[in-house]
C-alpha cells in the first residue's frame, strides 16, 4: 500500500503541486465530520480545482486500488467523510465557483464546493434563492447532494432531490459523466441524477451541480406558538398540513429544548413548554391568509400563545435560535458529549413516535432535548452524553431504541443526516434483503474495485 | 424458442388457468400502443392478478430467456409496449386494487393497473386527488411510473417522479423488491424508486405504488387568453413563471390548434390565434390573486382577450377541449395519420424553440398544430401524415428536426412521452456516451440476460 501511495502522491504532485499533501494535521482535520463516528485518517489529502483534476486523481487511485473519499465542509453527522480504510481524501472546497446563474430559467450551475450561504449571498440581488437549509451553516452543495440533504424548508420546497436538475460526476475509474440537463423535466433515460443524490460518495464524486432556484418570496412572516402539552402541538402540525397550508417551515421544540433555547438565545416572552416555530412565504395577502388559518388551527388545539415575528430582525433571531438549538443543548451540560438522532415517520404516526421517544428518553436517564422538522414527520434529539466510560454506549443504546420505534411505525432511520458509517446497521431492517441486494449490485457494477468511500452506506456483504 | 414458449405456457397455466393465452387477436391488441412505432406481436399474453403471479411469470421467462414486456393501458406513444423481439406480454390491468388510502398522511397504496380516473373517483369523497394528468385518459399508474409521466398539472404539482414514495418491483429473475417507503423523505440508501421511475420496464416490472396525494383545492378557476402573435403568448408564460405565480396549468395552443379545437370542441368566443389556457388552484382569495396578476401580465404583453371560466362546467369544457386536442387535429384531415412530437427546452429558450418549430413545420409543407405544457417548457405538435407512400418518412424527418432544435437549445428529446423504441436514436446526443455507458452498466447488472423489454430505451450497444 505504501509504495502505491507514494507513487500516487508523486504522480499527483505533477499537476497539483502543493495541493496534495500528507501533512499530519491536515489529514487529522479530514479524518472526521461533526458526528460521533470513530475517525479515520486518510493517507493524503488533495485539493483539486477542476473536474479534470478530480478525474485524474480518481484514475490514479483506481489504478492503485486506493480508497477515495470526497470531503466538502466536513459537517457530516454520520461519519461519511471518515477515511475508515485510509486512502486519499479529495477536498472539494476549492471548487467553489458559481459558473452560471440564469434568472429567466431560475436555475444555476455551480461547483460542488460552493456553500449554501455563498450561493444565497450571490443570488440575493437577483431576487432568487436556493431554499434547502440544513442546520449545518457552511455545508457545501456537493455534500448536500451526496447526503440527500433537506432541513427546515423542505416541507414547502422539497429536499435537494427535488431541486437538482443535473450533475457532473467523476466515476470510480475517473470517467466524467454528465447527468440530467437544464430542463425542468425529461422522460429520457435512467434517472442517474437521483441515483447519485444520496449515494454518499460511494458511486461517484459530484463535482458540478445544476440547481433549480426559487424567487425570494414577496412577503415572509414567522410566528411562535406554545402549548401546554406535546400532543396538542403535534396535532396542530398534522391539521395544518392536512389543511394544505403551504407553510415554509414548521419546527417543533419540546419543553426541554425550549428551555435550553430560551436560556441560550435569550428568547424573551417564551415559556419552557412545547413550542412550534412557523414561517410563511408568499404574497402579503397569501401570507396573511396562511397565518390566520394556522393560528385558528393552533388555538382550536389549545395553543396558549401565538406570537408574530413580523420584523426581519425578529424573524432572524428566531431562526438563529432554531439553528443554534444544538449549541443551546450543549450549553445545558458543559463537558458532556452529544449524539444527534434523526428519525422520520409518516406524519400520522408523529404523536406515537414523539411521545414514545420521550418515554424512551425518560427511561434512559439521559437528557435529550428534541427539535424537529415536523411538517415532514422528521425529528431529532440531541442526546447529551455524560463524560463517563459508558456514556456513549448508553447514548447509542437510546439512539437504537429511537430508530427501532421509527421503523416500527413505518418510518426511516434517517430523514436527512444519511447513513454514513453510523447507520449501516439499520439498512437491512429498513429496506429488506432484496432491495439491499439491488443496491449492492449497482455498487458492484459502478465501482467494481470498491474504492469509493468504502465502509459507508451499504452494510458489509453478508451482514 | 418454440419449445421454451410451450413449456412456459404449460407451466404458467398451472397457476393462471385461462389467464395466459396465445390467442391471436389478444396478442394483436397487445402488439402496439397508440403511437406510430412498428408493432411487435408477443408470443403470449398473461393477465396476473398479484405481485406473486408476476414474480412467478418473470422467473419462468428468466429460466427460458424469454423476453418480458409489461403492458398497462396501451396508451404509450413511443412503442414502449411493442413486443419487438416477441416473448411474453404481462398485462397488469387486472391488478387494479386500491389497497389503502391514508387521508392523514395524504398517501395511498395501489396496484399498478389502477387507472388515473379510477383512483381520482375513489379519492374524491375524501377531498384528495392525484394530480398527474397526462393526456391519455385511461392510462394506468404503473405505466405512468414506468414512463415518468407528467402532463398539464406538472408545472405546479411536479411529475410522477415527485409524487411516488415507494414501489414494489419484480426484478428480471423474479425477485420481489420493495423500494422507498411511506415517509415524505429519507436519506438512507440509493434511490431505487427514482431509478425504476422512467425505466420503461427495462429494469423491473412495477406492480404496486405508494403515491403521494394532494388535497382537492378549495377554489379552482380557469381562464383563456388570446394573442395576436406567438411571441407575446410565450413571453406571457415566461413572465408568469418568473413572477412565481403558482399556476396549476398553463397550456399553449398555436393558431392552427386553436382553429382545430374551436371547430371540434365548439369553443365559443375564441378566435383562431395563439391562445393560452390557465388554471389556478388555491383558496378563493389566493386564486383571485393569482388570476389578477396573470391577467395583468398577459395584458401588458398585449393579450387581446382574457376570459374567465368560473363555472365548473365551463372549466370542464375547456379542459376537455384541451385533452381532445389530438382528435381535433385528426378531424382537420380525415384519412391522414398522425405523429405526435414531444420536445422540452429551458423556459428561456421557448420563443426560439416554438418559433423555430413553426418555421420547420412551414418548410416541411406538413400540417402540424401545436399544443404545449409551456409552463415547463414542454410542447407537442401533432404532425398530420398524408396518406402517401412517403407520408410517415416526411413526418419523421420533421420530428427529427424538432428534436434536434430542442437539443441544440439545451433541451431534451422527450418531456414526457418517453424513449420507447421511437427515440432511442436521440439518446447518445442528449446524454453523451459516458452517461449512456453508465445506464448500460446498470441495465447489464440488473438484467444480465436482457429479457426485460428488449429494444427499448437504451440504444443497441455500439450505436
Short mmCIF file of C-alpha atoms in Angstrom, two decimals, chain A residues 48 50-51 54 58 69-72 90-93 95 109-114 140-148 160 164 166-171 175-177 179 192-211 452:
data_model
loop_
_atom_site.label_atom_id
_atom_site.label_comp_id
_atom_site.label_asym_id
_atom_site.label_seq_id
_atom_site.Cartn_x
_atom_site.Cartn_y
_atom_site.Cartn_z
CA UNK A 48 -8.34 19.89 -6.78
CA UNK A 50 -11.35 21.42 -11.56
CA UNK A 51 -13.39 18.38 -12.50
CA UNK A 54 -10.65 15.19 -9.71
CA UNK A 58 -9.55 9.20 -9.10
CA UNK A 69 -13.20 9.85 0.00
CA UNK A 70 -14.93 13.06 -1.07
CA UNK A 71 -14.88 15.87 1.50
CA UNK A 72 -16.94 19.07 1.39
CA UNK A 90 -10.44 14.72 -2.08
CA UNK A 91 -11.34 18.05 -0.51
CA UNK A 92 -13.61 19.92 -2.93
CA UNK A 93 -13.66 23.22 -1.06
CA UNK A 95 -14.10 24.09 -6.35
CA UNK A 109 -24.66 25.87 -12.33
CA UNK A 110 -22.15 25.69 -9.52
CA UNK A 111 -19.13 23.70 -8.46
CA UNK A 112 -19.59 21.20 -5.66
CA UNK A 113 -17.61 23.19 -3.10
CA UNK A 114 -19.92 26.22 -3.20
CA UNK A 140 -21.34 22.63 0.57
CA UNK A 141 -23.90 21.93 -2.13
CA UNK A 142 -21.87 18.89 -3.18
CA UNK A 143 -22.13 17.45 0.30
CA UNK A 144 -25.83 18.28 0.40
CA UNK A 145 -26.35 16.36 -2.85
CA UNK A 146 -24.25 13.41 -1.69
CA UNK A 147 -26.26 13.05 1.53
CA UNK A 148 -29.70 13.95 0.13
CA UNK A 160 -32.21 18.65 -2.50
CA UNK A 164 -31.26 19.42 -8.69
CA UNK A 166 -28.28 17.66 -13.34
CA UNK A 167 -24.82 16.77 -12.11
CA UNK A 168 -21.25 16.31 -13.25
CA UNK A 169 -19.87 13.18 -11.61
CA UNK A 170 -16.44 11.55 -11.64
CA UNK A 171 -16.88 7.78 -11.73
CA UNK A 175 -14.53 8.95 -16.28
CA UNK A 176 -16.54 12.19 -16.23
CA UNK A 177 -20.30 11.79 -16.63
CA UNK A 179 -26.37 13.56 -15.80
CA UNK A 192 -28.80 9.00 -12.90
CA UNK A 193 -29.11 12.36 -11.16
CA UNK A 194 -31.32 10.88 -8.43
CA UNK A 195 -29.10 7.78 -8.26
CA UNK A 196 -26.07 9.89 -7.31
CA UNK A 197 -28.07 12.11 -4.93
CA UNK A 198 -27.85 10.39 -1.56
CA UNK A 199 -25.18 7.92 -2.68
CA UNK A 200 -22.71 9.43 -0.20
CA UNK A 201 -19.69 9.32 -2.47
CA UNK A 202 -19.95 5.55 -2.94
CA UNK A 203 -20.94 5.62 -6.63
CA UNK A 204 -19.10 8.69 -7.90
CA UNK A 205 -17.81 12.09 -6.86
CA UNK A 206 -20.11 15.02 -7.62
CA UNK A 207 -18.13 17.98 -8.97
CA UNK A 208 -20.78 20.27 -10.52
CA UNK A 209 -24.47 20.84 -9.90
CA UNK A 210 -27.25 22.35 -11.97
CA UNK A 211 -29.67 23.67 -9.33
CA UNK A 452 -15.27 4.86 -3.50
#
